[in-house]
mmCIF file of C-alpha atoms in Angstrom:
data_model
loop_
_atom_site.group_PDB
_atom_site.id
_atom_site.type_symbol
_atom_site.label_atom_id
_atom_site.label_comp_id
_atom_site.label_asym_id
_atom_site.label_seq_id
_atom_site.Cartn_x
_atom_site.Cartn_y
_atom_site.Cartn_z
ATOM 1 C CA MET A 272 -115.424 -91.507 -24.492
ATOM 2 C CA LYS A 273 -115.546 -88.600 -27.045
ATOM 3 C CA ILE A 274 -114.380 -85.061 -27.043
ATOM 4 C CA ILE A 275 -115.040 -82.001 -29.387
ATOM 5 C CA LEU A 276 -112.189 -79.494 -29.215
ATOM 6 C CA ARG A 277 -113.658 -76.180 -30.738
ATOM 7 C CA ALA A 278 -111.570 -73.275 -31.872
ATOM 8 C CA ASP A 279 -113.336 -69.884 -31.991
ATOM 9 C CA ASP A 280 -112.688 -66.575 -33.704
ATOM 10 C CA LEU A 281 -111.250 -67.429 -37.145
ATOM 11 C CA GLY A 282 -111.363 -64.149 -39.007
ATOM 12 C CA ILE A 283 -111.021 -61.768 -36.169
ATOM 13 C CA SER A 284 -107.451 -61.092 -37.187
ATOM 14 C CA GLU A 285 -104.638 -62.313 -39.384
ATOM 15 C CA GLY A 286 -102.568 -63.296 -36.226
ATOM 16 C CA VAL A 287 -105.414 -65.351 -34.861
ATOM 17 C CA ASN A 288 -106.002 -66.902 -38.294
ATOM 18 C CA TYR A 289 -102.267 -68.188 -38.431
ATOM 19 C CA GLY A 290 -102.591 -69.595 -34.815
ATOM 20 C CA ILE A 291 -105.820 -71.358 -35.685
ATOM 21 C CA PHE A 292 -104.350 -72.843 -38.734
ATOM 22 C CA LYS A 293 -101.487 -74.217 -36.599
ATOM 23 C CA ALA A 294 -103.978 -75.581 -34.068
ATOM 24 C CA VAL A 295 -105.704 -77.462 -36.691
ATOM 25 C CA TYR A 296 -102.639 -78.454 -38.808
ATOM 26 C CA ASP A 297 -100.178 -79.420 -36.123
ATOM 27 C CA GLY A 298 -102.797 -79.802 -33.238
ATOM 28 C CA MET A 299 -105.950 -81.546 -32.203
ATOM 29 C CA VAL A 300 -108.763 -79.080 -33.060
ATOM 30 C CA SER A 301 -111.792 -80.677 -34.544
ATOM 31 C CA CYS A 302 -114.271 -77.744 -35.198
ATOM 32 C CA VAL A 303 -113.426 -74.043 -36.176
ATOM 33 C CA GLY A 304 -115.823 -71.139 -36.053
ATOM 34 C CA LEU A 305 -115.414 -68.372 -38.700
ATOM 35 C CA MET A 306 -116.595 -64.729 -38.023
ATOM 36 C CA PRO A 307 -118.007 -63.777 -41.457
ATOM 37 C CA ASN A 308 -118.349 -60.128 -40.737
ATOM 38 C CA MET A 309 -114.726 -59.571 -40.054
ATOM 39 C CA GLU A 310 -112.193 -58.069 -42.495
ATOM 40 C CA SER A 311 -109.951 -61.091 -42.056
ATOM 41 C CA ALA A 312 -112.671 -63.795 -42.496
ATOM 42 C CA ARG A 313 -111.592 -64.640 -46.053
ATOM 43 C CA HIS A 314 -107.948 -64.722 -45.146
ATOM 44 C CA GLY A 315 -108.792 -67.074 -42.296
ATOM 45 C CA TYR A 316 -110.819 -69.387 -44.475
ATOM 46 C CA ASP A 317 -108.102 -69.496 -47.269
ATOM 47 C CA LEU A 318 -105.734 -70.766 -44.609
ATOM 48 C CA ILE A 319 -107.810 -73.729 -43.469
ATOM 49 C CA LYS A 320 -110.013 -74.474 -46.608
ATOM 50 C CA ASP A 321 -107.977 -77.457 -47.633
ATOM 51 C CA LEU A 322 -107.859 -79.115 -44.161
ATOM 52 C CA ASP A 323 -110.358 -81.657 -42.928
ATOM 53 C CA ILE A 324 -112.099 -79.575 -40.377
ATOM 54 C CA CYS A 325 -115.606 -78.969 -39.360
ATOM 55 C CA LEU A 326 -116.273 -75.370 -40.193
ATOM 56 C CA GLY A 327 -119.098 -73.363 -38.425
ATOM 57 C CA GLN A 328 -120.327 -69.823 -38.246
ATOM 58 C CA HIS A 329 -119.201 -67.975 -35.104
ATOM 59 C CA THR A 330 -121.745 -65.320 -35.460
ATOM 60 C CA ASN A 331 -120.549 -61.942 -34.144
ATOM 61 C CA ILE A 332 -122.799 -59.051 -33.189
ATOM 62 C CA CYS A 333 -120.325 -57.330 -30.753
ATOM 63 C CA LEU A 334 -117.107 -56.468 -32.687
ATOM 64 C CA GLY A 335 -116.586 -54.548 -35.898
ATOM 65 C CA LYS A 336 -119.065 -53.585 -38.519
ATOM 66 C CA PRO A 337 -122.192 -55.429 -39.333
ATOM 67 C CA VAL A 338 -122.763 -56.956 -42.796
ATOM 68 C CA SER A 339 -126.276 -55.570 -43.002
ATOM 69 C CA ASP A 340 -127.359 -51.932 -43.259
ATOM 70 C CA PRO A 341 -126.677 -50.386 -39.849
ATOM 71 C CA LEU A 342 -129.812 -48.230 -40.309
ATOM 72 C CA LYS A 343 -131.904 -51.415 -40.140
ATOM 73 C CA ILE A 344 -130.411 -52.677 -36.880
ATOM 74 C CA PRO A 345 -130.348 -49.736 -34.500
ATOM 75 C CA SER A 346 -130.490 -52.058 -31.449
ATOM 76 C CA LEU A 347 -127.159 -53.652 -32.346
ATOM 77 C CA VAL A 348 -125.085 -50.666 -33.379
ATOM 78 C CA ASN A 349 -123.687 -47.317 -31.932
ATOM 79 C CA GLU A 350 -123.791 -43.893 -33.655
ATOM 80 C CA ASN A 351 -120.858 -44.906 -35.810
ATOM 81 C CA GLY A 352 -122.742 -47.823 -37.294
ATOM 82 C CA GLU A 353 -120.355 -50.326 -35.370
ATOM 83 C CA PHE A 354 -121.590 -53.072 -32.986
ATOM 84 C CA TYR A 355 -121.663 -52.378 -29.293
ATOM 85 C CA ILE A 356 -119.009 -54.319 -27.621
ATOM 86 C CA SER A 357 -119.863 -57.455 -25.596
ATOM 87 C CA ARG A 358 -119.070 -55.941 -22.204
ATOM 88 C CA GLU A 359 -121.525 -53.256 -22.733
ATOM 89 C CA ILE A 360 -124.256 -55.551 -23.970
ATOM 90 C CA ASN A 361 -123.790 -58.177 -21.234
ATOM 91 C CA HIS A 362 -123.829 -55.720 -18.533
ATOM 92 C CA ARG A 363 -127.238 -53.997 -19.412
ATOM 93 C CA GLN A 364 -130.090 -54.620 -16.845
ATOM 94 C CA GLN A 365 -132.491 -55.229 -19.867
ATOM 95 C CA ASP A 366 -132.089 -57.267 -23.024
ATOM 96 C CA THR A 367 -131.888 -54.602 -25.525
ATOM 97 C CA VAL A 368 -131.111 -57.012 -28.515
ATOM 98 C CA ASP A 369 -134.159 -56.878 -30.950
ATOM 99 C CA ILE A 370 -134.771 -60.300 -32.139
ATOM 100 C CA LEU A 371 -135.957 -59.367 -35.813
ATOM 101 C CA GLU A 372 -133.015 -57.006 -36.200
ATOM 102 C CA CYS A 373 -130.588 -59.644 -34.964
ATOM 103 C CA GLU A 374 -132.063 -62.155 -37.285
ATOM 104 C CA LEU A 375 -131.520 -59.725 -40.241
ATOM 105 C CA GLU A 376 -127.720 -59.411 -39.331
ATOM 106 C CA ILE A 377 -127.460 -63.227 -38.557
ATOM 107 C CA GLU A 378 -128.910 -63.886 -41.993
ATOM 108 C CA ALA A 379 -126.542 -61.436 -43.761
ATOM 109 C CA GLN A 380 -123.482 -62.982 -41.965
ATOM 110 C CA LEU A 381 -124.815 -66.415 -43.165
ATOM 111 C CA GLN A 382 -124.758 -65.299 -46.726
ATOM 112 C CA ARG A 383 -121.377 -63.787 -46.289
ATOM 113 C CA PHE A 384 -120.221 -67.070 -44.952
ATOM 114 C CA ILE A 385 -121.610 -68.908 -47.987
ATOM 115 C CA GLU A 386 -120.007 -66.326 -50.342
ATOM 116 C CA ILE A 387 -116.619 -66.818 -48.722
ATOM 117 C CA THR A 388 -116.760 -70.640 -48.374
ATOM 118 C CA GLY A 389 -119.184 -71.802 -51.122
ATOM 119 C CA LYS A 390 -121.159 -73.809 -48.629
ATOM 120 C CA LYS A 391 -123.234 -73.570 -45.591
ATOM 121 C CA PRO A 392 -121.883 -73.711 -42.063
ATOM 122 C CA GLU A 393 -121.504 -77.328 -40.556
ATOM 123 C CA TYR A 394 -122.614 -75.688 -37.234
ATOM 124 C CA PHE A 395 -124.022 -72.469 -36.051
ATOM 125 C CA GLU A 396 -123.443 -70.446 -32.995
ATOM 126 C CA GLY A 397 -122.667 -67.048 -31.428
ATOM 127 C CA HIS A 398 -119.825 -65.003 -30.005
ATOM 128 C CA ALA A 399 -119.337 -63.631 -26.611
ATOM 129 C CA VAL A 400 -122.991 -62.128 -25.991
ATOM 130 C CA PHE A 401 -125.253 -63.760 -23.510
ATOM 131 C CA SER A 402 -128.613 -62.386 -24.498
ATOM 132 C CA LYS A 403 -131.709 -64.590 -24.531
ATOM 133 C CA ASN A 404 -132.961 -62.629 -27.554
ATOM 134 C CA TYR A 405 -129.656 -63.262 -29.255
ATOM 135 C CA PHE A 406 -129.879 -66.991 -28.671
ATOM 136 C CA GLN A 407 -133.431 -66.980 -29.809
ATOM 137 C CA ALA A 408 -132.616 -65.228 -33.093
ATOM 138 C CA LEU A 409 -129.685 -67.778 -33.572
ATOM 139 C CA LYS A 410 -132.021 -70.573 -33.040
ATOM 140 C CA ASN A 411 -134.587 -69.108 -35.431
ATOM 141 C CA VAL A 412 -132.208 -68.798 -38.255
ATOM 142 C CA ALA A 413 -130.727 -72.130 -37.798
ATOM 143 C CA LYS A 414 -134.232 -73.570 -37.895
ATOM 144 C CA ARG A 415 -135.075 -71.596 -41.070
ATOM 145 C CA TYR A 416 -131.979 -72.689 -42.983
ATOM 146 C CA HIS A 417 -131.776 -76.217 -41.581
ATOM 147 C CA LEU A 418 -128.468 -75.669 -39.812
ATOM 148 C CA PHE A 419 -126.818 -77.460 -36.790
ATOM 149 C CA TYR A 420 -127.320 -75.124 -33.723
ATOM 150 C CA ASP A 421 -124.724 -75.419 -31.396
ATOM 151 C CA HIS A 422 -125.887 -74.054 -27.919
ATOM 152 C CA PRO A 423 -124.016 -76.007 -25.133
ATOM 153 C CA MET A 424 -125.055 -73.856 -22.321
ATOM 154 C CA ASP A 425 -128.676 -75.013 -23.006
ATOM 155 C CA GLU A 426 -129.592 -78.140 -20.964
ATOM 156 C CA ASN A 427 -132.135 -79.268 -23.471
ATOM 157 C CA TRP A 428 -129.540 -79.002 -26.253
ATOM 158 C CA GLN A 429 -127.103 -81.080 -24.154
ATOM 159 C CA LYS A 430 -129.848 -83.759 -23.489
ATOM 160 C CA GLN A 431 -130.773 -83.865 -27.257
ATOM 161 C CA TYR A 432 -127.235 -84.503 -28.433
ATOM 162 C CA HIS A 433 -125.708 -85.964 -25.437
ATOM 163 C CA ILE A 434 -122.976 -83.374 -25.527
ATOM 164 C CA GLN A 435 -121.835 -81.781 -22.267
ATOM 165 C CA SER A 436 -119.696 -78.598 -21.899
ATOM 166 C CA LEU A 437 -116.750 -79.165 -19.378
ATOM 167 C CA ASP A 438 -116.430 -76.900 -16.392
ATOM 168 C CA TYR A 439 -115.372 -73.463 -16.987
ATOM 169 C CA PHE A 440 -111.799 -72.526 -16.035
ATOM 170 C CA SER A 441 -110.771 -69.625 -13.901
ATOM 171 C CA LEU A 442 -108.369 -67.147 -15.305
ATOM 172 C CA ASP A 443 -105.535 -65.709 -13.167
ATOM 173 C CA ASP A 444 -104.594 -61.840 -13.175
ATOM 174 C CA ARG A 445 -102.599 -62.354 -16.309
ATOM 175 C CA GLY A 446 -105.744 -63.762 -18.090
ATOM 176 C CA LEU A 447 -104.267 -67.298 -18.132
ATOM 177 C CA TYR A 448 -105.021 -70.657 -16.859
ATOM 178 C CA ASP A 449 -103.122 -74.023 -16.678
ATOM 179 C CA PRO A 450 -104.580 -76.242 -19.422
ATOM 180 C CA TYR A 451 -102.710 -79.211 -18.408
ATOM 181 C CA GLN A 452 -103.948 -79.272 -14.941
ATOM 182 C CA TYR A 453 -107.476 -78.268 -16.212
ATOM 183 C CA PHE A 454 -107.610 -81.302 -18.414
ATOM 184 C CA GLU A 455 -106.513 -83.600 -15.524
ATOM 185 C CA SER A 456 -109.150 -82.218 -13.284
ATOM 186 C CA GLN A 457 -111.868 -82.688 -16.047
ATOM 187 C CA LEU A 458 -110.982 -86.358 -16.687
ATOM 188 C CA PRO A 459 -113.737 -87.610 -14.345
ATOM 189 C CA ASN A 460 -116.359 -85.560 -16.252
ATOM 190 C CA ILE A 461 -114.946 -86.690 -19.651
ATOM 191 C CA GLN A 462 -115.095 -90.208 -18.600
ATOM 192 C CA LYS A 463 -118.786 -89.967 -17.426
ATOM 193 C CA ASN A 464 -120.064 -87.962 -20.464
ATOM 194 C CA GLU A 465 -120.910 -89.452 -23.631
ATOM 195 C CA CYS A 466 -119.280 -86.672 -25.487
ATOM 196 C CA SER A 467 -117.546 -83.480 -23.984
ATOM 197 C CA LEU A 468 -117.126 -80.151 -25.401
ATOM 198 C CA VAL A 469 -114.235 -77.747 -24.826
ATOM 199 C CA VAL A 470 -114.036 -74.360 -26.362
ATOM 200 C CA PHE A 471 -110.619 -72.772 -27.092
ATOM 201 C CA HIS A 472 -109.410 -69.440 -28.585
ATOM 202 C CA PRO A 473 -106.075 -70.393 -30.150
ATOM 203 C CA GLY A 474 -104.122 -67.631 -32.134
ATOM 204 C CA PHE A 475 -101.123 -65.592 -32.417
ATOM 205 C CA LEU A 476 -101.081 -61.893 -31.174
ATOM 206 C CA ASP A 477 -101.238 -58.918 -33.567
ATOM 207 C CA GLN A 478 -102.092 -55.204 -32.984
ATOM 208 C CA TYR A 479 -105.830 -55.766 -33.669
ATOM 209 C CA ILE A 480 -106.149 -58.327 -31.050
ATOM 210 C CA LEU A 481 -104.168 -56.342 -28.478
ATOM 211 C CA LYS A 482 -106.447 -53.278 -29.173
ATOM 212 C CA HIS A 483 -109.783 -54.953 -29.437
ATOM 213 C CA SER A 484 -109.798 -58.241 -27.460
ATOM 214 C CA SER A 485 -109.606 -59.007 -23.818
ATOM 215 C CA TYR A 486 -108.242 -62.417 -24.801
ATOM 216 C CA THR A 487 -104.518 -61.859 -25.435
ATOM 217 C CA LEU A 488 -101.843 -64.045 -23.777
ATOM 218 C CA ILE A 489 -104.320 -66.843 -23.551
ATOM 219 C CA ARG A 490 -104.422 -67.330 -27.364
ATOM 220 C CA PRO A 491 -100.788 -68.392 -28.024
ATOM 221 C CA MET A 492 -100.819 -70.359 -24.768
ATOM 222 C CA GLU A 493 -103.844 -72.447 -25.953
ATOM 223 C CA CYS A 494 -102.479 -72.853 -29.466
ATOM 224 C CA ALA A 495 -99.130 -74.258 -27.956
ATOM 225 C CA PHE A 496 -101.310 -76.553 -25.681
ATOM 226 C CA LEU A 497 -103.391 -77.776 -28.540
ATOM 227 C CA CYS A 498 -100.321 -78.663 -30.513
ATOM 228 C CA SER A 499 -98.536 -80.178 -27.599
ATOM 229 C CA GLN A 500 -97.350 -83.912 -27.545
ATOM 230 C CA TRP A 501 -98.740 -83.942 -24.153
ATOM 231 C CA LEU A 502 -102.205 -83.445 -25.228
ATOM 232 C CA LYS A 503 -101.891 -86.177 -28.059
ATOM 233 C CA ASP A 504 -100.517 -88.686 -25.511
ATOM 234 C CA TRP A 505 -103.130 -87.847 -22.900
ATOM 235 C CA LEU A 506 -105.955 -88.407 -25.207
ATOM 236 C CA LEU A 507 -104.443 -91.692 -26.364
ATOM 237 C CA LYS A 508 -103.782 -92.854 -22.901
ATOM 238 C CA HIS A 509 -107.305 -92.250 -21.681
ATOM 239 C CA HIS A 510 -108.905 -93.677 -24.995
ATOM 240 C CA ILE A 511 -110.692 -90.311 -25.606
ATOM 241 C CA GLU A 512 -111.785 -90.030 -29.396
ATOM 242 C CA ILE A 513 -111.913 -86.673 -31.084
ATOM 243 C CA VAL A 514 -115.181 -86.175 -32.903
ATOM 244 C CA ASP A 515 -116.767 -83.026 -34.354
ATOM 245 C CA PHE A 516 -120.422 -81.759 -35.025
ATOM 246 C CA ARG A 517 -120.560 -83.531 -38.248
ATOM 247 C CA ASN A 518 -120.988 -86.672 -36.053
ATOM 248 C CA TYR A 519 -124.320 -85.285 -34.803
ATOM 249 C CA GLN A 520 -125.929 -83.412 -37.694
ATOM 250 C CA LYS A 521 -128.377 -86.116 -38.613
ATOM 251 C CA GLU A 522 -129.361 -87.255 -35.215
#
């Protein structure tokens, strides 16, 4: 049995960066996604660059400013030249994301990723937007640059790589869930899957997150869980091996 523990949102804020660093250094995270367009992206990379971690691009078209010229991507930005937020994009009745404009921004973020890290991402996926056009643009750019595209919601992708996402958890009125109970409930799925994937958003809170993100209390909670002795003992008890996307890149 194998499992990938992915941490998203490196670079979204300094507080989240410190939490992700702890979740890698003291915890069980095996993959981390960097948001190249964010102001704290370089700060986040500097924290984790010397750790043995699979580092991917967590492409972002719904928070902050684009890397490319806003005038060239009008379907993605508002009158201030900033990205439309995910809630607005996901609730539109039509998919308004222009594929070619999206590819332009994705490629610009890829170049920023390489500028920051000195290398290509070890996996490639997107943040918080559920648009078919967005997914197609990500897939197109990944193919063009020979990148490992991570799309666990796609059944064909799951079959190709034999990686299954675990069931989504339900958040309570505080935006929290019980990660210990969740893992116990998902044990049968982990046992039947060749490899399972769980996505987390560990981090510490700062003013940027409190103002711009719907994920607040969940971040330090998940950070504590990922660093817990309970999780380490639980994985060992059930003979579950932690792997990352580097195990699948050449398949």
